[in-house]
Amino acid sequence: MIDTALKYVDGHRSELGAMQNRFQHAISNLDNVHENLAASNSRIKDADYAKETTQMIKQQILQQVSTSVLAQAKRQPKFVLFLLRN
């Protein structure tokens, strides 16, 4: 009778231990997620939107200019050949 009760208690103790371990991992994971979200939120709030928008527009203009320069560079040899032939 006592052996059966001890086995019963040991079985439930191991189940509870495993459950506690899973909860601790879940809590640790949620703490990590919370910390990362707080850091991201802080970076977003601290962003200088005027500066970031200006930087984005600058990069877009540079990309358009480089595309235009490449297009002109492709046309240049054809123009030189045209002049040499005529």
XYZ file of N, CA and C in Angstrom:
258
model
N 0.819 -1.190 0.000
C 0.000 0.000 0.000
C 0.867 1.260 0.000
N 1.864 1.309 0.880
C 2.744 2.477 0.956
C 3.576 2.584 -0.318
N 4.042 1.442 -0.835
C 4.823 1.463 -2.076
C 3.998 2.016 -3.235
N 2.753 1.643 -3.300
C 1.865 2.143 -4.348
C 1.671 3.649 -4.214
N 1.498 4.105 -2.996
C 1.324 5.540 -2.760
C 2.594 6.302 -3.118
N 3.763 5.740 -2.774
C 5.034 6.393 -3.112
C 5.230 6.468 -4.624
N 4.896 5.399 -5.336
C 4.999 5.409 -6.799
C 4.058 6.455 -7.393
N 2.869 6.548 -6.826
C 1.886 7.536 -7.279
C 2.423 8.952 -7.077
N 2.973 9.205 -5.886
C 3.523 10.530 -5.574
C 4.727 10.826 -6.462
N 5.618 9.840 -6.640
C 6.793 10.040 -7.492
C 6.390 10.333 -8.937
N 5.389 9.627 -9.425
C 4.916 9.862 -10.793
C 4.387 11.269 -10.969
N 3.584 11.720 -10.024
C 3.037 13.078 -10.120
C 4.118 14.129 -9.888
N 5.078 13.811 -9.033
C 6.174 14.748 -8.783
C 6.989 14.959 -10.067
N 7.251 13.887 -10.808
C 8.010 14.030 -12.057
C 7.197 14.789 -13.103
N 5.888 14.546 -13.159
C 5.032 15.291 -14.094
C 5.031 16.777 -13.754
N 4.918 17.073 -12.464
C 4.917 18.477 -12.040
C 6.270 19.133 -12.294
N 7.345 18.385 -12.095
C 8.681 18.919 -12.368
C 8.860 19.248 -13.840
N 8.392 18.350 -14.705
C 8.483 18.592 -16.148
C 7.639 19.796 -16.541
N 6.455 19.899 -15.959
C 5.575 21.031 -16.249
C 6.210 22.340 -15.775
N 6.806 22.309 -14.596
C 7.462 23.502 -14.064
C 8.619 23.912 -14.971
N 9.367 22.932 -15.468
C 10.478 23.215 -16.373
C 9.979 23.877 -17.653
N 8.873 23.376 -18.217
C 8.307 23.985 -19.430
C 7.842 25.411 -19.160
N 7.217 25.625 -18.015
C 6.776 26.980 -17.659
C 7.964 27.926 -17.510
N 9.041 27.444 -16.904
C 10.218 28.297 -16.735
C 10.813 28.682 -18.084
N 10.859 27.730 -19.019
C 11.356 28.045 -20.362
C 10.425 29.030 -21.072
N 9.129 28.846 -20.921
C 8.168 29.764 -21.546
C 8.305 31.166 -20.965
N 8.472 31.253 -19.658
C 8.644 32.564 -19.007
C 9.929 33.222 -19.478
N 11.001 32.444 -19.553
C 12.280 32.982 -20.020
C 12.162 33.488 -21.455
N 11.487 32.720 -22.305
C 11.291 33.127 -23.693
C 10.458 34.405 -23.776
N 9.397 34.488 -22.997
C 8.554 35.690 -23.002
C 9.313 36.905 -22.478
N 10.165 36.705 -21.470
C 11.000 37.808 -20.982
C 11.920 38.318 -22.084
N 12.493 37.391 -22.845
C 13.382 37.761 -23.941
C 12.619 38.519 -25.026
N 11.434 38.039 -25.380
C 10.600 38.719 -26.381
C 10.237 40.120 -25.893
N 9.867 40.226 -24.633
C 9.501 41.524 -24.066
C 10.681 42.491 -24.129
N 11.859 42.021 -23.776
C 13.049 42.880 -23.807
C 13.359 43.335 -25.231
N 13.260 42.418 -26.195
C 13.521 42.781 -27.594
C 12.491 43.772 -28.121
N 11.233 43.574 -27.765
C 10.196 44.513 -28.201
C 10.398 45.892 -27.581
N 10.784 45.924 -26.314
C 11.028 47.208 -25.656
C 12.193 47.935 -26.321
N 13.252 47.195 -26.669
C 14.401 47.814 -27.338
C 14.006 48.330 -28.718
N 13.227 47.539 -29.459
C 12.774 47.976 -30.785
C 11.883 49.202 -30.682
N 10.983 49.188 -29.734
C 10.086 50.321 -29.520
C 10.886 51.577 -29.186
N 11.902 51.426 -28.374
C 12.740 52.568 -28.003
C 13.455 53.132 -29.227
N 14.000 52.234 -30.084
C 14.690 52.709 -31.290
C 13.724 53.430 -32.219
N 12.495 52.922 -32.321
C 11.498 53.562 -33.186
C 11.139 54.941 -32.646
N 10.925 55.025 -31.339
C 10.562 56.312 -30.743
C 11.701 57.321 -30.832
N 12.939 56.826 -30.761
C 14.094 57.717 -30.787
C 14.497 58.135 -32.195
N 13.900 57.531 -33.212
C 14.284 57.833 -34.586
C 13.933 59.278 -34.930
N 14.853 59.927 -35.617
C 14.633 61.278 -36.120
C 14.009 61.117 -37.507
N 12.685 61.264 -37.578
C 11.970 60.968 -38.818
C 12.381 61.895 -39.959
N 12.635 63.149 -39.662
C 13.059 64.072 -40.716
C 14.395 63.621 -41.290
N 15.315 63.271 -40.421
C 16.640 62.824 -40.865
C 16.531 61.521 -41.650
N 15.751 60.581 -41.149
C 15.611 59.286 -41.819
C 14.922 59.438 -43.173
N 13.915 60.301 -43.262
C 13.229 60.535 -44.532
C 14.173 61.184 -45.530
N 14.952 62.155 -45.068
C 15.931 62.813 -45.929
C 16.948 61.811 -46.445
N 17.422 60.946 -45.579
C 18.400 59.929 -45.972
C 17.799 58.970 -47.002
N 16.542 58.581 -46.811
C 15.881 57.679 -47.749
C 15.731 58.344 -49.118
N 15.312 59.610 -49.140
C 15.146 60.333 -50.407
C 16.492 60.498 -51.099
N 17.522 60.788 -50.322
C 18.874 60.918 -50.880
C 19.286 59.623 -51.573
N 19.050 58.489 -50.916
C 19.408 57.195 -51.502
C 18.592 56.912 -52.765
N 17.324 57.301 -52.764
C 16.493 57.097 -53.951
C 17.004 57.939 -55.116
N 17.388 59.185 -54.839
C 17.920 60.062 -55.890
C 19.225 59.498 -56.433
N 20.110 59.046 -55.541
C 21.379 58.466 -55.984
C 21.150 57.231 -56.855
N 20.162 56.445 -56.513
C 19.857 55.259 -57.308
C 19.350 55.661 -58.694
N 18.482 56.673 -58.757
C 17.966 57.131 -60.046
C 19.080 57.729 -60.902
N 19.971 58.492 -60.270
C 21.081 59.104 -61.009
C 22.005 58.022 -61.559
N 22.326 57.032 -60.740
C 23.230 55.981 -61.215
C 22.596 55.182 -62.347
N 21.290 54.984 -62.307
C 20.600 54.300 -63.402
C 20.681 55.132 -64.674
N 20.498 56.426 -64.536
C 20.576 57.330 -65.687
C 21.990 57.367 -66.265
N 22.986 57.422 -65.398
C 24.383 57.454 -65.856
C 24.725 56.163 -66.589
N 24.278 55.037 -66.070
C 24.537 53.764 -66.750
C 23.867 53.724 -68.118
N 22.658 54.243 -68.205
C 21.958 54.269 -69.494
C 22.715 55.139 -70.489
N 23.217 56.289 -70.048
C 23.984 57.171 -70.930
C 25.310 56.530 -71.323
N 25.931 55.831 -70.386
C 27.206 55.174 -70.685
C 27.017 54.083 -71.730
N 25.882 53.421 -71.721
C 25.608 52.400 -72.734
C 25.418 53.033 -74.109
N 24.817 54.221 -74.152
C 24.559 54.905 -75.420
C 25.818 55.557 -75.984
N 26.756 55.909 -75.138
C 27.945 56.654 -75.562
C 28.752 55.909 -76.631
N 29.084 54.640 -76.469
C 29.858 53.960 -77.523
C 29.110 53.923 -78.857
N 27.808 53.765 -78.815
C 27.024 53.755 -80.052
C 27.110 55.117 -80.745
N 27.096 56.182 -79.963
C 27.181 57.530 -80.527
C 28.560 57.758 -81.150
N 29.605 57.298 -80.482
C 30.968 57.442 -81.019
C 31.084 56.681 -82.332
N 30.559 55.471 -82.395
C 30.594 54.705 -83.643
C 29.814 55.414 -84.744
N 28.693 56.000 -84.392
C 27.893 56.744 -85.362
C 28.703 57.913 -85.927
N 29.405 58.651 -85.058
C 30.212 59.785 -85.512
C 31.376 59.326 -86.384
N 32.001 58.216 -86.021
C 33.144 57.723 -86.797
C 32.720 57.234 -88.184
N 31.542 56.689 -88.278
C 31.071 56.170 -89.563
C 30.632 57.291 -90.501
N 30.221 58.404 -89.957
C 29.721 59.498 -90.806
C 30.744 60.533 -90.997
